[in-house]
PDB file of C-alpha atoms and ligand atoms in Angstrom:
ATOM      1  CA  UNK A   1      20.878  12.190  -2.799  1.00 84.00           C
ATOM      2  CA  UNK A   2      19.753   8.610  -2.662  1.00 94.00           C
ATOM      3  CA  UNK A   3      17.170   6.391  -4.309  1.00 98.00           C
ATOM      4  CA  UNK A   4      14.812   4.148  -2.381  1.00 98.00           C
ATOM      5  CA  UNK A   5      12.713   1.185  -3.432  1.00 98.00           C
ATOM      6  CA  UNK A   6       9.351   1.134  -1.651  1.00 99.00           C
ATOM      7  CA  UNK A   7       7.631  -2.268  -1.831  1.00 99.00           C
ATOM      8  CA  UNK A   8       3.949  -1.972  -1.034  1.00 99.00           C
ATOM      9  CA  UNK A   9       1.992  -4.700   0.787  1.00 98.00           C
ATOM     10  CA  UNK A  10       3.285  -7.923  -0.821  1.00 99.00           C
ATOM     11  CA  UNK A  11       1.358  -9.965   1.727  1.00 98.00           C
ATOM     12  CA  UNK A  12      -0.472 -13.277   1.637  1.00 98.00           C
ATOM     13  CA  UNK A  13      -3.952 -11.762   1.845  1.00 98.00           C
ATOM     14  CA  UNK A  14      -3.357  -9.811  -1.390  1.00 98.00           C
ATOM     15  CA  UNK A  15      -2.142 -12.904  -3.247  1.00 98.00           C
ATOM     16  CA  UNK A  16      -4.234 -15.721  -4.762  1.00 98.00           C
ATOM     17  CA  UNK A  17      -5.924 -17.663  -1.956  1.00 98.00           C
ATOM     18  CA  UNK A  18      -5.828 -14.641   0.361  1.00 98.00           C
ATOM     19  CA  UNK A  19      -8.738 -12.766   1.911  1.00 98.00           C
ATOM     20  CA  UNK A  20      -8.454  -9.794  -0.466  1.00 98.00           C
ATOM     21  CA  UNK A  21      -6.731 -11.522  -3.349  1.00 98.00           C
ATOM     22  CA  UNK A  22      -5.491  -9.360  -6.191  1.00 98.00           C
ATOM     23  CA  UNK A  23      -5.451 -11.191  -9.534  1.00 98.00           C
ATOM     24  CA  UNK A  24      -1.854 -12.196 -10.249  1.00 98.00           C
ATOM     25  CA  UNK A  25      -0.710 -10.667  -6.972  1.00 98.00           C
ATOM     26  CA  UNK A  26       1.960 -13.322  -6.489  1.00 98.00           C
ATOM     27  CA  UNK A  27       3.467 -12.488  -9.896  1.00 98.00           C
ATOM     28  CA  UNK A  28       5.031  -9.336  -8.461  1.00 98.00           C
ATOM     29  CA  UNK A  29       7.301 -11.304  -6.127  1.00 99.00           C
ATOM     30  CA  UNK A  30       9.994 -12.316  -8.647  1.00 98.00           C
ATOM     31  CA  UNK A  31      10.403  -8.874 -10.248  1.00 98.00           C
ATOM     32  CA  UNK A  32      10.391  -7.214  -6.822  1.00 98.00           C
ATOM     33  CA  UNK A  33      13.082  -9.590  -5.554  1.00 98.00           C
ATOM     34  CA  UNK A  34      15.186  -8.571  -8.551  1.00 98.00           C
ATOM     35  CA  UNK A  35      14.636  -4.885  -7.739  1.00 98.00           C
ATOM     36  CA  UNK A  36      15.529  -5.516  -4.076  1.00 98.00           C
ATOM     37  CA  UNK A  37      18.889  -6.978  -5.115  1.00 98.00           C
ATOM     38  CA  UNK A  38      20.081  -3.742  -6.655  1.00 96.00           C
ATOM     39  CA  UNK A  39      18.231  -1.091  -4.640  1.00 98.00           C
ATOM     40  CA  UNK A  40      20.242   1.409  -2.589  1.00 97.00           C
ATOM     41  CA  UNK A  41      17.681   1.778   0.188  1.00 98.00           C
ATOM     42  CA  UNK A  42      14.920  -0.778   0.655  1.00 98.00           C
ATOM     43  CA  UNK A  43      11.630  -0.280   2.453  1.00 98.00           C
ATOM     44  CA  UNK A  44       8.713  -2.701   2.742  1.00 98.00           C
ATOM     45  CA  UNK A  45       5.222  -1.694   3.828  1.00 98.00           C
ATOM     46  CA  UNK A  46       2.861  -4.050   5.628  1.00 98.00           C
ATOM     47  CA  UNK A  47      -0.901  -3.566   5.915  1.00 98.00           C
ATOM     48  CA  UNK A  48      -1.503  -4.333   9.603  1.00 98.00           C
ATOM     49  CA  UNK A  49      -5.016  -4.112  10.990  1.00 98.00           C
ATOM     50  CA  UNK A  50      -6.394  -4.950  14.423  1.00 98.00           C
ATOM     51  CA  UNK A  51      -9.299  -7.437  14.323  1.00 98.00           C
ATOM     52  CA  UNK A  52     -12.561  -5.576  13.782  1.00 97.00           C
ATOM     53  CA  UNK A  53     -10.904  -2.693  11.929  1.00 98.00           C
ATOM     54  CA  UNK A  54     -13.346   0.009  10.795  1.00 97.00           C
ATOM     55  CA  UNK A  55     -12.466  -0.611   7.124  1.00 98.00           C
ATOM     56  CA  UNK A  56     -13.903  -4.140   7.339  1.00 98.00           C
ATOM     57  CA  UNK A  57     -17.424  -4.589   5.951  1.00 98.00           C
ATOM     58  CA  UNK A  58     -18.046  -7.107   8.736  1.00 98.00           C
ATOM     59  CA  UNK A  59     -17.995  -4.202  11.218  1.00 97.00           C
ATOM     60  CA  UNK A  60     -20.889  -2.394   9.525  1.00 97.00           C
ATOM     61  CA  UNK A  61     -24.500  -3.590   9.699  1.00 96.00           C
ATOM     62  CA  UNK A  62     -26.147  -4.123   6.293  1.00 95.00           C
ATOM     63  CA  UNK A  63     -22.927  -3.499   4.385  1.00 97.00           C
ATOM     64  CA  UNK A  64     -21.062  -5.732   1.960  1.00 97.00           C
ATOM     65  CA  UNK A  65     -17.411  -5.836   0.968  1.00 97.00           C
ATOM     66  CA  UNK A  66     -16.618  -3.219  -1.693  1.00 96.00           C
ATOM     67  CA  UNK A  67     -19.473  -0.884  -0.602  1.00 96.00           C
ATOM     68  CA  UNK A  68     -18.429   2.754  -0.374  1.00 96.00           C
ATOM     69  CA  UNK A  69     -19.305   4.597   2.854  1.00 97.00           C
ATOM     70  CA  UNK A  70     -18.693   8.010   4.404  1.00 96.00           C
ATOM     71  CA  UNK A  71     -16.253   8.076   7.297  1.00 96.00           C
ATOM     72  CA  UNK A  72     -15.355  11.173   9.337  1.00 95.00           C
ATOM     73  CA  UNK A  73     -12.196  11.469   7.205  1.00 96.00           C
ATOM     74  CA  UNK A  74     -13.896  10.945   3.818  1.00 95.00           C
ATOM     75  CA  UNK A  75     -15.050   8.123   1.527  1.00 94.00           C
ATOM     76  CA  UNK A  76     -13.981   4.624   2.448  1.00 95.00           C
ATOM     77  CA  UNK A  77     -14.326   1.362   0.537  1.00 96.00           C
ATOM     78  CA  UNK A  78     -15.293  -1.488   2.842  1.00 98.00           C
ATOM     79  CA  UNK A  79     -13.113  -4.561   2.523  1.00 98.00           C
ATOM     80  CA  UNK A  80     -13.274  -8.200   3.493  1.00 98.00           C
ATOM     81  CA  UNK A  81     -11.434  -8.799   6.780  1.00 98.00           C
ATOM     82  CA  UNK A  82      -7.754  -8.884   5.782  1.00 98.00           C
ATOM     83  CA  UNK A  83      -4.202  -8.449   7.066  1.00 98.00           C
ATOM     84  CA  UNK A  84      -5.086  -8.966  10.723  1.00 98.00           C
ATOM     85  CA  UNK A  85      -1.903  -8.164  12.605  1.00 98.00           C
ATOM     86  CA  UNK A  86       0.068 -11.276  13.428  1.00 98.00           C
ATOM     87  CA  UNK A  87      -2.087 -13.577  11.279  1.00 98.00           C
ATOM     88  CA  UNK A  88      -0.774 -15.598   8.338  1.00 98.00           C
ATOM     89  CA  UNK A  89      -2.675 -13.380   5.909  1.00 98.00           C
ATOM     90  CA  UNK A  90      -0.717 -10.356   7.111  1.00 98.00           C
ATOM     91  CA  UNK A  91       2.642 -12.087   6.639  1.00 98.00           C
ATOM     92  CA  UNK A  92       4.745 -11.231   3.617  1.00 99.00           C
ATOM     93  CA  UNK A  93       4.565 -13.622   0.670  1.00 99.00           C
ATOM     94  CA  UNK A  94       6.899 -16.493   1.631  1.00 98.00           C
ATOM     95  CA  UNK A  95       9.136 -15.964  -1.418  1.00 98.00           C
ATOM     96  CA  UNK A  96       9.604 -12.218  -0.911  1.00 98.00           C
ATOM     97  CA  UNK A  97      13.194 -11.501   0.112  1.00 98.00           C
ATOM     98  CA  UNK A  98      12.224  -9.739   3.307  1.00 98.00           C
ATOM     99  CA  UNK A  99      15.741 -10.104   4.721  1.00 98.00           C
ATOM    100  CA  UNK A 100      16.987  -7.512   2.247  1.00 98.00           C
ATOM    101  CA  UNK A 101      14.737  -4.788   3.694  1.00 98.00           C
ATOM    102  CA  UNK A 102      16.303  -1.932   5.657  1.00 98.00           C
ATOM    103  CA  UNK A 103      12.992  -0.976   7.137  1.00 98.00           C
ATOM    104  CA  UNK A 104       9.448  -2.342   7.431  1.00 98.00           C
ATOM    105  CA  UNK A 105       6.706   0.164   7.994  1.00 98.00           C
ATOM    106  CA  UNK A 106       3.285  -0.949   9.192  1.00 98.00           C
ATOM    107  CA  UNK A 107       0.109   0.955   8.498  1.00 98.00           C
ATOM    108  CA  UNK A 108      -3.604   0.679   9.188  1.00 98.00           C
ATOM    109  CA  UNK A 109      -3.111  -0.176  12.862  1.00 98.00           C
ATOM    110  CA  UNK A 110      -5.443   2.517  14.208  1.00 97.00           C
ATOM    111  CA  UNK A 111      -8.912   0.975  14.574  1.00 97.00           C
ATOM    112  CA  UNK A 112     -10.861   4.022  13.373  1.00 97.00           C
ATOM    113  CA  UNK A 113      -8.941   4.978  10.258  1.00 97.00           C
ATOM    114  CA  UNK A 114      -7.650   3.143   7.232  1.00 97.00           C
ATOM    115  CA  UNK A 115      -4.226   3.811   5.759  1.00 97.00           C
ATOM    116  CA  UNK A 116      -3.609   3.009   2.110  1.00 97.00           C
ATOM    117  CA  UNK A 117      -0.600   5.246   1.701  1.00 98.00           C
ATOM    118  CA  UNK A 118       2.828   4.482   3.089  1.00 98.00           C
ATOM    119  CA  UNK A 119       3.052   8.163   4.091  1.00 98.00           C
ATOM    120  CA  UNK A 120      -0.320   9.244   5.506  1.00 98.00           C
ATOM    121  CA  UNK A 121      -3.437   7.615   6.829  1.00 96.00           C
ATOM    122  CA  UNK A 122      -6.624   8.075   4.818  1.00 96.00           C
ATOM    123  CA  UNK A 123      -7.300  11.501   6.357  1.00 94.00           C
ATOM    124  CA  UNK A 124      -4.257  12.460   4.214  1.00 94.00           C
ATOM    125  CA  UNK A 125      -2.706  14.256   7.214  1.00 94.00           C
ATOM    126  CA  UNK A 126      -1.757  11.740   9.948  1.00 96.00           C
ATOM    127  CA  UNK A 127       1.841  10.777   9.093  1.00 97.00           C
ATOM    128  CA  UNK A 128       3.247   7.250   9.259  1.00 97.00           C
ATOM    129  CA  UNK A 129       6.791   8.535   9.766  1.00 97.00           C
ATOM    130  CA  UNK A 130       8.146   7.274   6.435  1.00 98.00           C
ATOM    131  CA  UNK A 131       8.713  10.785   5.074  1.00 98.00           C
ATOM    132  CA  UNK A 132      11.028  11.604   7.985  1.00 98.00           C
ATOM    133  CA  UNK A 133      12.883   8.304   7.637  1.00 98.00           C
ATOM    134  CA  UNK A 134      13.555   8.826   3.942  1.00 98.00           C
ATOM    135  CA  UNK A 135      14.613  12.462   4.373  1.00 98.00           C
ATOM    136  CA  UNK A 136      16.940  11.535   7.223  1.00 98.00           C
ATOM    137  CA  UNK A 137      18.623   9.083   4.849  1.00 98.00           C
ATOM    138  CA  UNK A 138      18.937  11.678   2.094  1.00 98.00           C
ATOM    139  CA  UNK A 139      16.428  10.069  -0.243  1.00 98.00           C
ATOM    140  CA  UNK A 140      15.105  12.216  -3.063  1.00 98.00           C
ATOM    141  CA  UNK A 141      13.774   9.679  -5.518  1.00 98.00           C
ATOM    142  CA  UNK A 142      11.539   6.665  -5.112  1.00 98.00           C
ATOM    143  CA  UNK A 143      10.695   3.552  -7.108  1.00 98.00           C
ATOM    144  CA  UNK A 144       7.393   1.979  -6.074  1.00 98.00           C
ATOM    145  CA  UNK A 145       6.100  -1.529  -6.733  1.00 99.00           C
ATOM    146  CA  UNK A 146       3.638  -3.913  -5.117  1.00 98.00           C
ATOM    147  CA  UNK A 147      -0.056  -4.263  -4.341  1.00 98.00           C
ATOM    148  CA  UNK A 148      -2.496  -2.942  -5.154  1.00 98.00           C
ATOM    149  CA  UNK A 149      -1.807  -0.545  -8.017  1.00 98.00           C
ATOM    150  CA  UNK A 150      -5.090   1.359  -7.630  1.00 98.00           C
ATOM    151  CA  UNK A 151      -5.135   1.549  -3.822  1.00 98.00           C
ATOM    152  CA  UNK A 152      -2.009   1.403  -1.701  1.00 98.00           C
ATOM    153  CA  UNK A 153       0.464   1.918  -4.551  1.00 98.00           C
ATOM    154  CA  UNK A 154      -1.488   4.834  -5.997  1.00 98.00           C
ATOM    155  CA  UNK A 155      -2.040   6.562  -2.642  1.00 98.00           C
ATOM    156  CA  UNK A 156       1.615   6.137  -1.730  1.00 98.00           C
ATOM    157  CA  UNK A 157       2.800   7.468  -5.083  1.00 98.00           C
ATOM    158  CA  UNK A 158       0.494  10.507  -4.981  1.00 98.00           C
ATOM    159  CA  UNK A 159       1.536  11.377  -1.429  1.00 98.00           C
ATOM    160  CA  UNK A 160       5.212  10.928  -2.284  1.00 98.00           C
ATOM    161  CA  UNK A 161       4.861  13.284  -5.251  1.00 98.00           C
ATOM    162  CA  UNK A 162       3.012  15.804  -3.063  1.00 98.00           C
ATOM    163  CA  UNK A 163       5.883  15.589  -0.554  1.00 98.00           C
ATOM    164  CA  UNK A 164       8.349  16.489  -3.293  1.00 98.00           C
ATOM    165  CA  UNK A 165       9.962  13.143  -4.080  1.00 98.00           C
ATOM    166  CA  UNK A 166      10.717  12.128  -7.654  1.00 98.00           C
ATOM    167  CA  UNK A 167       8.415   9.155  -8.082  1.00 98.00           C
ATOM    168  CA  UNK A 168       8.454   6.237 -10.521  1.00 98.00           C
ATOM    169  CA  UNK A 169       5.998   3.330 -10.428  1.00 98.00           C
ATOM    170  CA  UNK A 170       7.175   0.007 -11.876  1.00 98.00           C
ATOM    171  CA  UNK A 171       3.882  -1.226 -13.319  1.00 98.00           C
ATOM    172  CA  UNK A 172       5.153  -4.683 -14.302  1.00 98.00           C
ATOM    173  CA  UNK A 173       5.819  -5.290 -10.596  1.00 98.00           C
ATOM    174  CA  UNK A 174       2.331  -4.127  -9.534  1.00 98.00           C
ATOM    175  CA  UNK A 175      -1.167  -5.615  -9.816  1.00 98.00           C
ATOM    176  CA  UNK A 176      -4.501  -3.858  -9.303  1.00 98.00           C
ATOM    177  CA  UNK A 177      -7.863  -4.606  -7.689  1.00 97.00           C
ATOM    178  CA  UNK A 178      -9.854  -2.615 -10.301  1.00 96.00           C
ATOM    179  CA  UNK A 179     -13.198  -1.727  -8.726  1.00 95.00           C
ATOM    180  CA  UNK A 180     -15.364  -0.070 -11.413  1.00 92.00           C
ATOM    181  CA  UNK A 181     -12.543   1.484 -13.396  1.00 96.00           C
ATOM    182  CA  UNK A 182     -10.318   2.313 -10.437  1.00 97.00           C
ATOM    183  CA  UNK A 183      -7.213   0.984 -12.181  1.00 98.00           C
ATOM    184  CA  UNK A 184      -7.463   3.340 -15.163  1.00 98.00           C
ATOM    185  CA  UNK A 185      -8.415   6.211 -12.826  1.00 98.00           C
ATOM    186  CA  UNK A 186      -5.295   5.509 -10.781  1.00 98.00           C
ATOM    187  CA  UNK A 187      -3.039   5.481 -13.842  1.00 98.00           C
ATOM    188  CA  UNK A 188      -4.561   8.788 -15.011  1.00 98.00           C
ATOM    189  CA  UNK A 189      -4.196  10.417 -11.577  1.00 98.00           C
ATOM    190  CA  UNK A 190      -0.593   9.296 -11.201  1.00 98.00           C
ATOM    191  CA  UNK A 191       0.273  10.508 -14.684  1.00 98.00           C
ATOM    192  CA  UNK A 192      -1.309  13.887 -13.997  1.00 98.00           C
ATOM    193  CA  UNK A 193       0.688  14.193 -10.778  1.00 98.00           C
ATOM    194  CA  UNK A 194       3.934  13.895 -12.740  1.00 98.00           C
ATOM    195  CA  UNK A 195       4.680  10.354 -11.598  1.00 98.00           C
ATOM    196  CA  UNK A 196       6.674   8.320 -14.125  1.00 98.00           C
ATOM    197  CA  UNK A 197       4.878   5.089 -15.024  1.00 98.00           C
ATOM    198  CA  UNK A 198       7.286   2.511 -16.433  1.00 98.00           C
ATOM    199  CA  UNK A 199       6.817  -1.074 -17.512  1.00 96.00           C
TER     200      UNK A 199
HETATM  201  C1  VGL B 201      -4.977  -2.384   0.282  1.00 77.16           C
HETATM  202  C2  VGL B 201      -7.251  -2.381   0.392  1.00 77.16           C
HETATM  203  C3  VGL B 201      -7.209  -2.461   1.763  1.00 77.16           C
HETATM  204  C4  VGL B 201      -3.750  -2.346  -0.581  1.00 77.16           C
HETATM  205  C5  VGL B 201      -4.909  -2.469   1.655  1.00 77.16           C
HETATM  206  O1  VGL B 201      -2.673  -2.796  -0.130  1.00 77.16           O
HETATM  207  O2  VGL B 201      -3.865  -1.855  -1.731  1.00 77.16           O
HETATM  208  N1  VGL B 201      -6.141  -2.325  -0.339  1.00 77.16           N
HETATM  209  N2  VGL B 201      -6.032  -2.508   2.386  1.00 77.16           N
HETATM  210 ZN1   ZN B 202      -6.037  -2.916   4.480  1.00 77.16          ZN
END
């Protein structure tokens, strides 16, 4: 039985000045570094898209960022171009203590499908491999923090709960995007799924 800290997408593009900046996104770095110091098992996720990814509004004629469209795998919000693999925007925030991580898992690298969750792509079935990694290390409980509360953190937390992990989300080390009430919806959904929401 082990506990793991899962740090979601603390990358330049989600911080102020980035392509998909989350308000106060950089404020999660200090509390997450503190959590990294004491965590037993430490995983970082990294949003990692090829240029021209299908989740980018720029790929779709007559569409704007934040439009909602139907994809073969379900509804998809269209985003500004962000976290292009290898680019500065995809790098971790420079103050994040990346060296403490046991494992970095990248997601969103398939051109035709987005991947909010650390566990499954947005079809909710294609695995990233993180479940197997955690089980192989005997992990049963997870603490999640990072960006953004209502997208990648929420999807990761819901999938983790569905997979049978004990899940806690450290809200003071998260920030949300909040598209038309999505932050409150995320908090409600996580609460209903039995996820512990702590300050
Ligand atoms: C995220 C939108 C698009 C996130 C990633 O990390 O929450 N949101 N890609
Ligand atoms: Zn993305």
